[in-house]
Amino acid sequence: DLEVQQPQDKVSVTAGETLNLTCTTSGAGPLGPVKWLKGWGSGNETVYDQTGSFPRVTRAVSESDADFSIHIRDARPEDAGTYYCVKFRKLLGGVDGVFQRGNGTVVSVHAKPTPPVVSGPDHRTGLGQSVPFTCTAGGFFPEDITVKWLKNESSISAQPPHITPGRTKSSYNMSSTVTMTLQKDDVRSQLVCEVQHSTLVTPLRGMYQLSKALRVSPSVSVVADLLSPVEVNKTMNFTCHVKGFYPGDVAVTWLENGMEIKVENTSQPVETPWGLFELRSLVEVQATEEKNGSVFTCQVVHDTQDPIRETATLQIAAPAR
């Protein structure tokens, strides 16, 4: 007249917490152990019996002859499945045979997603180009998840997230992509991927500074400090203005009639209030007659792009007769 009572139809637990499974017996039965099995049939797995070693499992009431409830600590997504409390009877030859089992408890393990990670392009992109950004998170259960994209706290539209099975049968991974056209003022912009899931009290956020993906090419101009033509033997300056570029790495060289000349008067890039950079480079020239018609070129290489060149021609005034 022994009965196995397994009152829990379904149990849900969050990963990392303790899973509590209830089983009691009433009445008398044959000799033999009570065990917990995960699954039924050929693929079942022994979760607990009184003789084996099960480091994460403890009895709720140790040594009890009627209460076989167990605690499984540090629940994991792979713990999901159906658990059976089973009374066995001793058979000849020391083999255990099933005498009676409980109704089974379906266990689901809710797992939080990993913090979202936002990734951008491998190299910087110029203004006006469309650039994809991807947000990924993983290891969550159940599979329902909401992804929201924001730029500077304003919502932007994106395709529904792509959900794929995770490392275990009971976990999922998510990937979401948004495409943006980069603007000059994005040097100070922030992209946010916000993930909401049933296991979370507040959404998780992944951040990306758009400046990491952005290149703003400089404007280059050469200005002379004296009106042309210049009197013989006067000293004059050509100033190269390099403005509005990002990032701040730039190389400036001067050429006289195509030959590089040494210039030491080049300022360090200065950041403007808008987050872009600018600098000046100055070359000093002695206006001798043999330099008449010489072409001075300011050559600017920004962020490994092709050089930008601006020129100015030195015109010498004919001496008064």
PDB file of C-alpha atoms in Angstrom:
ATOM      1  CA  ASP A   1       0.000   0.000   0.000  1.00  0.00           C
ATOM      2  CA  LEU A   2       3.003   2.359  -0.417  1.00  0.00           C
ATOM      3  CA  GLU A   3       2.313   5.611  -2.296  1.00  0.00           C
ATOM      4  CA  VAL A   4       4.870   8.049  -3.756  1.00  0.00           C
ATOM      5  CA  GLN A   5       3.594  11.607  -3.534  1.00  0.00           C
ATOM      6  CA  GLN A   6       5.270  14.172  -5.766  1.00  0.00           C
ATOM      7  CA  PRO A   7       2.969  17.203  -5.453  1.00  0.00           C
ATOM      8  CA  GLN A   8       4.844  19.718  -7.680  1.00  0.00           C
ATOM      9  CA  ASP A   9       3.699  19.651 -11.310  1.00  0.00           C
ATOM     10  CA  LYS A  10       6.029  22.447 -12.379  1.00  0.00           C
ATOM     11  CA  VAL A  11       8.872  24.280 -10.693  1.00  0.00           C
ATOM     12  CA  SER A  12      10.724  27.313 -12.011  1.00  0.00           C
ATOM     13  CA  VAL A  13      14.049  28.427 -10.580  1.00  0.00           C
ATOM     14  CA  THR A  14      16.556  31.134 -11.515  1.00  0.00           C
ATOM     15  CA  ALA A  15      20.059  29.983 -12.423  1.00  0.00           C
ATOM     16  CA  GLY A  16      22.361  30.088  -9.401  1.00  0.00           C
ATOM     17  CA  GLU A  17      19.546  29.599  -6.886  1.00  0.00           C
ATOM     18  CA  THR A  18      18.586  26.361  -5.099  1.00  0.00           C
ATOM     19  CA  LEU A  19      16.073  24.018  -6.724  1.00  0.00           C
ATOM     20  CA  ASN A  20      13.737  22.382  -4.166  1.00  0.00           C
ATOM     21  CA  LEU A  21      11.983  19.145  -5.191  1.00  0.00           C
ATOM     22  CA  THR A  22       9.364  17.598  -2.879  1.00  0.00           C
ATOM     23  CA  CYS A  23       8.664  13.862  -2.476  1.00  0.00           C
ATOM     24  CA  THR A  24       7.108  11.920   0.394  1.00  0.00           C
ATOM     25  CA  THR A  25       5.996   8.320   0.779  1.00  0.00           C
ATOM     26  CA  SER A  26       3.152   6.896   2.836  1.00  0.00           C
ATOM     27  CA  GLY A  27       2.325   3.341   3.754  1.00  0.00           C
ATOM     28  CA  ALA A  28       4.566   0.296   3.761  1.00  0.00           C
ATOM     29  CA  GLY A  29       6.445  -1.057   0.782  1.00  0.00           C
ATOM     30  CA  PRO A  30       9.086  -3.597  -0.168  1.00  0.00           C
ATOM     31  CA  LEU A  31      12.773  -3.334   0.657  1.00  0.00           C
ATOM     32  CA  GLY A  32      14.625  -1.029  -1.703  1.00  0.00           C
ATOM     33  CA  PRO A  33      15.849   2.524  -2.069  1.00  0.00           C
ATOM     34  CA  VAL A  34      14.111   5.735  -3.154  1.00  0.00           C
ATOM     35  CA  LYS A  35      15.950   7.597  -5.907  1.00  0.00           C
ATOM     36  CA  TRP A  36      15.500  10.760  -7.972  1.00  0.00           C
ATOM     37  CA  LEU A  37      15.759  10.367 -11.741  1.00  0.00           C
ATOM     38  CA  LYS A  38      15.880  13.066 -14.394  1.00  0.00           C
ATOM     39  CA  GLY A  39      14.004  11.866 -17.456  1.00  0.00           C
ATOM     40  CA  TRP A  40      12.378   8.481 -17.931  1.00  0.00           C
ATOM     41  CA  GLY A  41      13.321   5.524 -20.080  1.00  0.00           C
ATOM     42  CA  SER A  42      16.677   4.776 -21.632  1.00  0.00           C
ATOM     43  CA  GLY A  43      17.999   8.330 -21.392  1.00  0.00           C
ATOM     44  CA  ASN A  44      17.335   8.868 -17.677  1.00  0.00           C
ATOM     45  CA  GLU A  45      19.989  10.120 -15.292  1.00  0.00           C
ATOM     46  CA  THR A  46      20.234   9.410 -11.557  1.00  0.00           C
ATOM     47  CA  VAL A  47      20.134  12.761  -9.791  1.00  0.00           C
ATOM     48  CA  TYR A  48      20.245  11.372  -6.249  1.00  0.00           C
ATOM     49  CA  ASP A  49      20.303   8.119  -4.358  1.00  0.00           C
ATOM     50  CA  GLN A  50      21.375   7.378  -0.836  1.00  0.00           C
ATOM     51  CA  THR A  51      24.610   5.603  -1.745  1.00  0.00           C
ATOM     52  CA  GLY A  52      26.218   7.639  -4.550  1.00  0.00           C
ATOM     53  CA  SER A  53      28.090  10.969  -4.513  1.00  0.00           C
ATOM     54  CA  PHE A  54      26.059  13.977  -5.667  1.00  0.00           C
ATOM     55  CA  PRO A  55      27.943  17.144  -4.600  1.00  0.00           C
ATOM     56  CA  ARG A  56      25.173  19.650  -5.412  1.00  0.00           C
ATOM     57  CA  VAL A  57      22.312  17.581  -3.913  1.00  0.00           C
ATOM     58  CA  THR A  58      21.264  17.279  -0.270  1.00  0.00           C
ATOM     59  CA  ARG A  59      18.250  15.704   1.450  1.00  0.00           C
ATOM     60  CA  ALA A  60      15.766  18.153   2.930  1.00  0.00           C
ATOM     61  CA  VAL A  61      15.232  15.798   5.912  1.00  0.00           C
ATOM     62  CA  SER A  62      18.272  13.580   6.228  1.00  0.00           C
ATOM     63  CA  GLU A  63      17.748   9.939   7.254  1.00  0.00           C
ATOM     64  CA  SER A  64      13.945  10.254   7.003  1.00  0.00           C
ATOM     65  CA  ASP A  65      12.080   7.097   5.946  1.00  0.00           C
ATOM     66  CA  ALA A  66       9.128   9.074   4.567  1.00  0.00           C
ATOM     67  CA  ASP A  67      10.413  12.441   3.273  1.00  0.00           C
ATOM     68  CA  PHE A  68      12.715  12.162   0.260  1.00  0.00           C
ATOM     69  CA  SER A  69      12.632  15.822  -0.772  1.00  0.00           C
ATOM     70  CA  ILE A  70      15.928  17.174  -2.090  1.00  0.00           C
ATOM     71  CA  HIS A  71      17.722  20.501  -2.620  1.00  0.00           C
ATOM     72  CA  ILE A  72      19.882  21.015  -5.730  1.00  0.00           C
ATOM     73  CA  ARG A  73      22.068  24.057  -5.205  1.00  0.00           C
ATOM     74  CA  ASP A  74      23.472  26.363  -7.898  1.00  0.00           C
ATOM     75  CA  ALA A  75      20.809  25.562 -10.506  1.00  0.00           C
ATOM     76  CA  ARG A  76      22.049  25.611 -14.099  1.00  0.00           C
ATOM     77  CA  PRO A  77      20.232  25.822 -17.453  1.00  0.00           C
ATOM     78  CA  GLU A  78      21.146  22.185 -18.138  1.00  0.00           C
ATOM     79  CA  ASP A  79      19.220  21.166 -14.992  1.00  0.00           C
ATOM     80  CA  ALA A  80      15.968  21.790 -16.873  1.00  0.00           C
ATOM     81  CA  GLY A  81      13.907  18.624 -17.437  1.00  0.00           C
ATOM     82  CA  THR A  82      11.377  16.308 -15.756  1.00  0.00           C
ATOM     83  CA  TYR A  83      12.333  14.816 -12.380  1.00  0.00           C
ATOM     84  CA  TYR A  84      10.828  11.630 -10.944  1.00  0.00           C
ATOM     85  CA  CYS A  85      10.890  10.413  -7.362  1.00  0.00           C
ATOM     86  CA  VAL A  86      11.047   6.596  -7.687  1.00  0.00           C
ATOM     87  CA  LYS A  87      10.658   3.757  -5.160  1.00  0.00           C
ATOM     88  CA  PHE A  88      12.664   0.685  -6.140  1.00  0.00           C
ATOM     89  CA  ARG A  89      12.374  -2.879  -4.851  1.00  0.00           C
ATOM     90  CA  LYS A  90      15.276  -5.270  -4.297  1.00  0.00           C
ATOM     91  CA  LEU A  91      15.340  -8.064  -6.840  1.00  0.00           C
ATOM     92  CA  LEU A  92      17.372 -11.254  -6.924  1.00  0.00           C
ATOM     93  CA  GLY A  93      21.013 -10.679  -7.660  1.00  0.00           C
ATOM     94  CA  GLY A  94      21.041  -7.300  -5.929  1.00  0.00           C
ATOM     95  CA  VAL A  95      19.392  -5.467  -8.864  1.00  0.00           C
ATOM     96  CA  ASP A  96      16.859  -2.694  -8.193  1.00  0.00           C
ATOM     97  CA  GLY A  97      13.536  -2.768 -10.039  1.00  0.00           C
ATOM     98  CA  VAL A  98      11.014   0.073 -10.241  1.00  0.00           C
ATOM     99  CA  PHE A  99       8.187  -0.440  -7.748  1.00  0.00           C
ATOM    100  CA  GLN A 100       6.413   2.934  -8.003  1.00  0.00           C
ATOM    101  CA  ARG A 101       7.198   6.434  -9.217  1.00  0.00           C
ATOM    102  CA  GLY A 102       5.823   9.932  -8.599  1.00  0.00           C
ATOM    103  CA  ASN A 103       3.955  11.900 -11.253  1.00  0.00           C
ATOM    104  CA  GLY A 104       7.056  13.873 -12.222  1.00  0.00           C
ATOM    105  CA  THR A 105       8.000  17.533 -11.749  1.00  0.00           C
ATOM    106  CA  VAL A 106       8.804  19.628 -14.809  1.00  0.00           C
ATOM    107  CA  VAL A 107      11.699  21.952 -13.950  1.00  0.00           C
ATOM    108  CA  SER A 108      12.565  25.078 -15.925  1.00  0.00           C
ATOM    109  CA  VAL A 109      15.662  27.078 -15.090  1.00  0.00           C
ATOM    110  CA  HIS A 110      15.369  30.782 -15.820  1.00  0.00           C
ATOM    111  CA  ALA A 111      18.758  32.250 -16.695  1.00  0.00           C
ATOM    112  CA  LYS A 112      19.669  35.920 -16.955  1.00  0.00           C
ATOM    113  CA  PRO A 113      21.252  37.152 -20.181  1.00  0.00           C
ATOM    114  CA  THR A 114      24.894  38.123 -20.124  1.00  0.00           C
ATOM    115  CA  PRO A 115      25.489  41.898 -20.229  1.00  0.00           C
ATOM    116  CA  PRO A 116      24.989  43.042 -23.842  1.00  0.00           C
ATOM    117  CA  VAL A 117      28.074  43.875 -25.896  1.00  0.00           C
ATOM    118  CA  VAL A 118      27.868  46.377 -28.770  1.00  0.00           C
ATOM    119  CA  SER A 119      30.414  46.061 -31.582  1.00  0.00           C
ATOM    120  CA  GLY A 120      31.034  48.345 -34.537  1.00  0.00           C
ATOM    121  CA  PRO A 121      33.030  48.244 -37.791  1.00  0.00           C
ATOM    122  CA  ASP A 122      36.648  47.062 -37.955  1.00  0.00           C
ATOM    123  CA  HIS A 123      37.829  50.417 -39.341  1.00  0.00           C
ATOM    124  CA  ARG A 124      36.723  54.032 -39.212  1.00  0.00           C
ATOM    125  CA  THR A 125      34.121  55.273 -41.679  1.00  0.00           C
ATOM    126  CA  GLY A 126      33.702  58.667 -43.287  1.00  0.00           C
ATOM    127  CA  LEU A 127      30.690  60.933 -43.016  1.00  0.00           C
ATOM    128  CA  GLY A 128      27.436  59.980 -44.720  1.00  0.00           C
ATOM    129  CA  GLN A 129      28.201  56.255 -44.918  1.00  0.00           C
ATOM    130  CA  SER A 130      25.899  53.567 -43.520  1.00  0.00           C
ATOM    131  CA  VAL A 131      27.526  51.511 -40.787  1.00  0.00           C
ATOM    132  CA  PRO A 132      26.132  48.368 -39.053  1.00  0.00           C
ATOM    133  CA  PHE A 133      26.381  47.967 -35.278  1.00  0.00           C
ATOM    134  CA  THR A 134      25.642  44.660 -33.547  1.00  0.00           C
ATOM    135  CA  CYS A 135      24.480  43.901 -29.999  1.00  0.00           C
ATOM    136  CA  THR A 136      24.908  40.393 -28.557  1.00  0.00           C
ATOM    137  CA  ALA A 137      23.839  38.732 -25.297  1.00  0.00           C
ATOM    138  CA  GLY A 138      23.621  35.049 -24.385  1.00  0.00           C
ATOM    139  CA  GLY A 139      22.899  32.279 -21.920  1.00  0.00           C
ATOM    140  CA  PHE A 140      19.296  33.292 -21.155  1.00  0.00           C
ATOM    141  CA  PHE A 141      16.093  31.294 -20.644  1.00  0.00           C
ATOM    142  CA  PRO A 142      13.250  31.489 -21.577  1.00  0.00           C
ATOM    143  CA  GLU A 143      13.864  32.716 -25.115  1.00  0.00           C
ATOM    144  CA  ASP A 144      11.548  35.756 -25.060  1.00  0.00           C
ATOM    145  CA  ILE A 145      13.750  38.845 -24.949  1.00  0.00           C
ATOM    146  CA  THR A 146      13.288  42.501 -25.881  1.00  0.00           C
ATOM    147  CA  VAL A 147      16.008  44.648 -27.438  1.00  0.00           C
ATOM    148  CA  LYS A 148      15.821  48.433 -27.682  1.00  0.00           C
ATOM    149  CA  TRP A 149      18.370  50.709 -29.361  1.00  0.00           C
ATOM    150  CA  LEU A 150      18.973  54.328 -28.342  1.00  0.00           C
ATOM    151  CA  LYS A 151      21.192  57.081 -29.666  1.00  0.00           C
ATOM    152  CA  ASN A 152      21.815  59.760 -27.040  1.00  0.00           C
ATOM    153  CA  GLU A 153      18.753  58.396 -25.155  1.00  0.00           C
ATOM    154  CA  SER A 154      16.474  58.756 -28.227  1.00  0.00           C
ATOM    155  CA  SER A 155      14.957  55.519 -29.526  1.00  0.00           C
ATOM    156  CA  ILE A 156      16.020  54.308 -32.981  1.00  0.00           C
ATOM    157  CA  SER A 157      14.409  51.564 -35.049  1.00  0.00           C
ATOM    158  CA  ALA A 158      16.006  48.146 -35.560  1.00  0.00           C
ATOM    159  CA  GLN A 159      15.065  44.722 -36.911  1.00  0.00           C
ATOM    160  CA  PRO A 160      13.696  42.133 -34.411  1.00  0.00           C
ATOM    161  CA  PRO A 161      16.540  40.303 -32.622  1.00  0.00           C
ATOM    162  CA  HIS A 162      17.863  37.041 -34.061  1.00  0.00           C
ATOM    163  CA  ILE A 163      17.532  34.258 -31.451  1.00  0.00           C
ATOM    164  CA  THR A 164      19.630  31.073 -31.652  1.00  0.00           C
ATOM    165  CA  PRO A 165      20.054  28.047 -29.318  1.00  0.00           C
ATOM    166  CA  GLY A 166      22.818  28.476 -26.755  1.00  0.00           C
ATOM    167  CA  ARG A 167      25.468  26.055 -25.482  1.00  0.00           C
ATOM    168  CA  THR A 168      22.810  24.019 -23.680  1.00  0.00           C
ATOM    169  CA  LYS A 169      19.319  22.920 -24.718  1.00  0.00           C
ATOM    170  CA  SER A 170      17.856  25.312 -22.189  1.00  0.00           C
ATOM    171  CA  SER A 171      19.609  28.547 -23.075  1.00  0.00           C
ATOM    172  CA  TYR A 172      19.490  31.030 -25.942  1.00  0.00           C
ATOM    173  CA  ASN A 173      21.683  33.659 -27.551  1.00  0.00           C
ATOM    174  CA  MET A 174      20.579  36.931 -29.135  1.00  0.00           C
ATOM    175  CA  SER A 175      21.987  39.156 -31.857  1.00  0.00           C
ATOM    176  CA  SER A 176      20.499  42.487 -32.937  1.00  0.00           C
ATOM    177  CA  THR A 177      21.797  44.816 -35.662  1.00  0.00           C
ATOM    178  CA  VAL A 178      21.104  48.468 -36.368  1.00  0.00           C
ATOM    179  CA  THR A 179      22.421  50.476 -39.329  1.00  0.00           C
ATOM    180  CA  MET A 180      23.323  54.143 -38.906  1.00  0.00           C
ATOM    181  CA  THR A 181      24.559  56.964 -41.141  1.00  0.00           C
ATOM    182  CA  LEU A 182      27.365  58.757 -39.322  1.00  0.00           C
ATOM    183  CA  GLN A 183      27.267  62.553 -38.965  1.00  0.00           C
ATOM    184  CA  LYS A 184      29.923  65.092 -37.968  1.00  0.00           C
ATOM    185  CA  ASP A 185      28.362  65.683 -34.539  1.00  0.00           C
ATOM    186  CA  ASP A 186      28.422  61.927 -33.767  1.00  0.00           C
ATOM    187  CA  VAL A 187      31.893  62.446 -32.335  1.00  0.00           C
ATOM    188  CA  ARG A 188      30.114  63.031 -29.003  1.00  0.00           C
ATOM    189  CA  SER A 189      27.238  60.548 -29.590  1.00  0.00           C
ATOM    190  CA  GLN A 190      26.613  57.337 -27.685  1.00  0.00           C
ATOM    191  CA  LEU A 191      24.820  54.238 -28.935  1.00  0.00           C
ATOM    192  CA  VAL A 192      23.004  52.109 -26.331  1.00  0.00           C
ATOM    193  CA  CYS A 193      21.638  48.570 -26.638  1.00  0.00           C
ATOM    194  CA  GLU A 194      19.073  47.898 -23.897  1.00  0.00           C
ATOM    195  CA  VAL A 195      18.014  44.313 -23.151  1.00  0.00           C
ATOM    196  CA  GLN A 196      14.916  43.374 -21.124  1.00  0.00           C
ATOM    197  CA  HIS A 197      14.137  39.821 -19.971  1.00  0.00           C
ATOM    198  CA  SER A 198      11.742  38.194 -17.505  1.00  0.00           C
ATOM    199  CA  THR A 199      14.669  37.422 -15.153  1.00  0.00           C
ATOM    200  CA  LEU A 200      15.717  41.081 -14.911  1.00  0.00           C
ATOM    201  CA  VAL A 201      14.390  43.739 -12.546  1.00  0.00           C
ATOM    202  CA  THR A 202      15.968  46.518 -14.616  1.00  0.00           C
ATOM    203  CA  PRO A 203      17.235  46.304 -18.227  1.00  0.00           C
ATOM    204  CA  LEU A 204      20.864  45.563 -19.007  1.00  0.00           C
ATOM    205  CA  ARG A 205      22.719  48.093 -21.163  1.00  0.00           C
ATOM    206  CA  GLY A 206      25.638  47.904 -23.558  1.00  0.00           C
ATOM    207  CA  MET A 207      27.293  51.174 -24.676  1.00  0.00           C
ATOM    208  CA  TYR A 208      29.259  52.199 -27.754  1.00  0.00           C
ATOM    209  CA  GLN A 209      30.880  55.578 -28.398  1.00  0.00           C
ATOM    210  CA  LEU A 210      30.299  56.410 -32.061  1.00  0.00           C
ATOM    211  CA  SER A 211      33.610  58.292 -32.111  1.00  0.00           C
ATOM    212  CA  LYS A 212      35.292  54.836 -32.284  1.00  0.00           C
ATOM    213  CA  ALA A 213      33.752  54.280 -35.736  1.00  0.00           C
ATOM    214  CA  LEU A 214      33.933  57.822 -37.118  1.00  0.00           C
ATOM    215  CA  ARG A 215      36.408  59.641 -39.322  1.00  0.00           C
ATOM    216  CA  VAL A 216      35.957  63.336 -40.178  1.00  0.00           C
ATOM    217  CA  SER A 217      38.470  64.494 -42.801  1.00  0.00           C
ATOM    218  CA  PRO A 218      40.052  67.936 -42.351  1.00  0.00           C
ATOM    219  CA  SER A 219      39.633  71.047 -44.443  1.00  0.00           C
ATOM    220  CA  VAL A 220      43.026  72.408 -45.500  1.00  0.00           C
ATOM    221  CA  SER A 221      43.900  75.983 -46.591  1.00  0.00           C
ATOM    222  CA  VAL A 222      47.159  77.891 -47.076  1.00  0.00           C
ATOM    223  CA  VAL A 223      47.239  81.615 -46.236  1.00  0.00           C
ATOM    224  CA  ALA A 224      50.101  84.082 -46.850  1.00  0.00           C
ATOM    225  CA  ASP A 225      50.754  86.910 -44.375  1.00  0.00           C
ATOM    226  CA  LEU A 226      51.893  89.381 -47.090  1.00  0.00           C
ATOM    227  CA  LEU A 227      50.087  90.477 -50.217  1.00  0.00           C
ATOM    228  CA  SER A 228      51.489  89.194 -53.493  1.00  0.00           C
ATOM    229  CA  PRO A 229      53.760  90.146 -55.155  1.00  0.00           C
ATOM    230  CA  VAL A 230      56.297  90.391 -52.324  1.00  0.00           C
ATOM    231  CA  GLU A 231      59.240  92.777 -52.194  1.00  0.00           C
ATOM    232  CA  VAL A 232      62.640  91.184 -52.693  1.00  0.00           C
ATOM    233  CA  ASN A 233      64.339  89.862 -49.543  1.00  0.00           C
ATOM    234  CA  LYS A 234      61.237  90.327 -47.409  1.00  0.00           C
ATOM    235  CA  THR A 235      60.503  87.506 -44.943  1.00  0.00           C
ATOM    236  CA  MET A 236      57.012  86.079 -45.322  1.00  0.00           C
ATOM    237  CA  ASN A 237      55.001  83.288 -43.757  1.00  0.00           C
ATOM    238  CA  PHE A 238      52.726  80.716 -45.316  1.00  0.00           C
ATOM    239  CA  THR A 239      50.317  79.239 -42.747  1.00  0.00           C
ATOM    240  CA  CYS A 240      48.532  75.938 -43.331  1.00  0.00           C
ATOM    241  CA  HIS A 241      45.205  75.773 -41.480  1.00  0.00           C
ATOM    242  CA  VAL A 242      44.004  72.178 -40.871  1.00  0.00           C
ATOM    243  CA  LYS A 243      40.498  72.235 -39.395  1.00  0.00           C
ATOM    244  CA  GLY A 244      37.590  70.061 -38.313  1.00  0.00           C
ATOM    245  CA  PHE A 245      39.145  66.583 -38.247  1.00  0.00           C
ATOM    246  CA  TYR A 246      38.683  63.463 -36.110  1.00  0.00           C
ATOM    247  CA  PRO A 247      40.496  61.506 -34.746  1.00  0.00           C
ATOM    248  CA  GLY A 248      43.357  63.813 -33.788  1.00  0.00           C
ATOM    249  CA  ASP A 249      46.189  61.908 -35.479  1.00  0.00           C
ATOM    250  CA  VAL A 250      47.466  63.926 -38.455  1.00  0.00           C
ATOM    251  CA  ALA A 251      50.835  64.422 -40.190  1.00  0.00           C
ATOM    252  CA  VAL A 252      51.717  67.744 -41.875  1.00  0.00           C
ATOM    253  CA  THR A 253      54.659  68.188 -44.261  1.00  0.00           C
ATOM    254  CA  TRP A 254      55.711  71.086 -46.506  1.00  0.00           C
ATOM    255  CA  LEU A 255      57.089  70.801 -50.031  1.00  0.00           C
ATOM    256  CA  GLU A 256      58.912  73.495 -52.010  1.00  0.00           C
ATOM    257  CA  ASN A 257      58.603  72.767 -55.729  1.00  0.00           C
ATOM    258  CA  GLY A 258      57.888  69.135 -54.881  1.00  0.00           C
ATOM    259  CA  MET A 259      60.838  68.690 -52.481  1.00  0.00           C
ATOM    260  CA  GLU A 260      60.174  68.244 -48.775  1.00  0.00           C
ATOM    261  CA  ILE A 261      61.458  71.029 -46.548  1.00  0.00           C
ATOM    262  CA  LYS A 262      62.004  70.977 -42.817  1.00  0.00           C
ATOM    263  CA  VAL A 263      59.380  72.839 -40.813  1.00  0.00           C
ATOM    264  CA  GLU A 264      59.416  73.032 -37.024  1.00  0.00           C
ATOM    265  CA  ASN A 265      56.580  75.482 -36.419  1.00  0.00           C
ATOM    266  CA  THR A 266      53.619  73.067 -36.336  1.00  0.00           C
ATOM    267  CA  SER A 267      51.191  73.244 -33.418  1.00  0.00           C
ATOM    268  CA  GLN A 268      49.745  70.240 -31.602  1.00  0.00           C
ATOM    269  CA  PRO A 269      46.122  69.381 -32.527  1.00  0.00           C
ATOM    270  CA  VAL A 270      43.678  71.346 -30.367  1.00  0.00           C
ATOM    271  CA  GLU A 271      40.216  69.973 -29.573  1.00  0.00           C
ATOM    272  CA  THR A 272      37.302  72.289 -30.360  1.00  0.00           C
ATOM    273  CA  PRO A 273      34.124  72.482 -28.225  1.00  0.00           C
ATOM    274  CA  TRP A 274      32.431  70.177 -30.777  1.00  0.00           C
ATOM    275  CA  GLY A 275      34.974  67.403 -30.260  1.00  0.00           C
ATOM    276  CA  LEU A 276      36.811  67.892 -33.571  1.00  0.00           C
ATOM    277  CA  PHE A 277      40.475  68.927 -33.880  1.00  0.00           C
ATOM    278  CA  GLU A 278      42.417  71.683 -35.614  1.00  0.00           C
ATOM    279  CA  LEU A 279      46.047  72.797 -35.948  1.00  0.00           C
ATOM    280  CA  ARG A 280      48.275  75.285 -37.779  1.00  0.00           C
ATOM    281  CA  SER A 281      51.634  74.792 -39.470  1.00  0.00           C
ATOM    282  CA  LEU A 282      53.776  77.760 -40.489  1.00  0.00           C
ATOM    283  CA  VAL A 283      56.671  77.945 -42.956  1.00  0.00           C
ATOM    284  CA  GLU A 284      58.947  81.018 -43.091  1.00  0.00           C
ATOM    285  CA  VAL A 285      60.288  81.993 -46.536  1.00  0.00           C
ATOM    286  CA  GLN A 286      62.975  84.517 -47.572  1.00  0.00           C
ATOM    287  CA  ALA A 287      61.624  86.173 -50.742  1.00  0.00           C
ATOM    288  CA  THR A 288      64.799  86.051 -52.842  1.00  0.00           C
ATOM    289  CA  GLU A 289      64.700  86.583 -56.618  1.00  0.00           C
ATOM    290  CA  GLU A 290      65.631  82.945 -57.327  1.00  0.00           C
ATOM    291  CA  LYS A 291      62.567  81.809 -55.392  1.00  0.00           C
ATOM    292  CA  ASN A 292      60.220  83.742 -57.677  1.00  0.00           C
ATOM    293  CA  GLY A 293      57.427  81.441 -58.826  1.00  0.00           C
ATOM    294  CA  SER A 294      58.238  78.748 -56.245  1.00  0.00           C
ATOM    295  CA  VAL A 295      55.266  76.603 -55.268  1.00  0.00           C
ATOM    296  CA  PHE A 296      54.830  75.777 -51.574  1.00  0.00           C
ATOM    297  CA  THR A 297      52.598  72.799 -50.804  1.00  0.00           C
ATOM    298  CA  CYS A 298      51.058  71.882 -47.452  1.00  0.00           C
ATOM    299  CA  GLN A 299      50.493  68.120 -47.446  1.00  0.00           C
ATOM    300  CA  VAL A 300      48.192  66.624 -44.800  1.00  0.00           C
ATOM    301  CA  VAL A 301      47.825  62.885 -44.113  1.00  0.00           C
ATOM    302  CA  HIS A 302      44.932  62.135 -41.772  1.00  0.00           C
ATOM    303  CA  ASP A 303      44.158  58.707 -40.246  1.00  0.00           C
ATOM    304  CA  THR A 304      46.178  56.884 -42.985  1.00  0.00           C
ATOM    305  CA  GLN A 305      43.984  58.338 -45.754  1.00  0.00           C
ATOM    306  CA  ASP A 306      45.296  59.692 -49.074  1.00  0.00           C
ATOM    307  CA  PRO A 307      47.131  63.026 -48.673  1.00  0.00           C
ATOM    308  CA  ILE A 308      45.253  66.320 -48.953  1.00  0.00           C
ATOM    309  CA  ARG A 309      47.334  69.056 -50.602  1.00  0.00           C
ATOM    310  CA  GLU A 310      46.951  72.834 -50.813  1.00  0.00           C
ATOM    311  CA  THR A 311      49.459  75.099 -52.566  1.00  0.00           C
ATOM    312  CA  ALA A 312      50.559  78.740 -52.653  1.00  0.00           C
ATOM    313  CA  THR A 313      52.929  80.380 -55.170  1.00  0.00           C
ATOM    314  CA  LEU A 314      55.576  82.929 -54.150  1.00  0.00           C
ATOM    315  CA  GLN A 315      55.492  85.950 -56.488  1.00  0.00           C
ATOM    316  CA  ILE A 316      58.408  88.419 -56.190  1.00  0.00           C
ATOM    317  CA  ALA A 317      57.879  92.058 -57.120  1.00  0.00           C
ATOM    318  CA  ALA A 318      60.294  93.380 -59.745  1.00  0.00           C
ATOM    319  CA  PRO A 319      62.722  95.868 -58.106  1.00  0.00           C
ATOM    320  CA  ALA A 320      62.103  99.511 -58.965  1.00  0.00           C
ATOM    321  CA  ARG A 321      64.291 100.804 -61.832  1.00  0.00           C
TER     322      ARG A 321
END
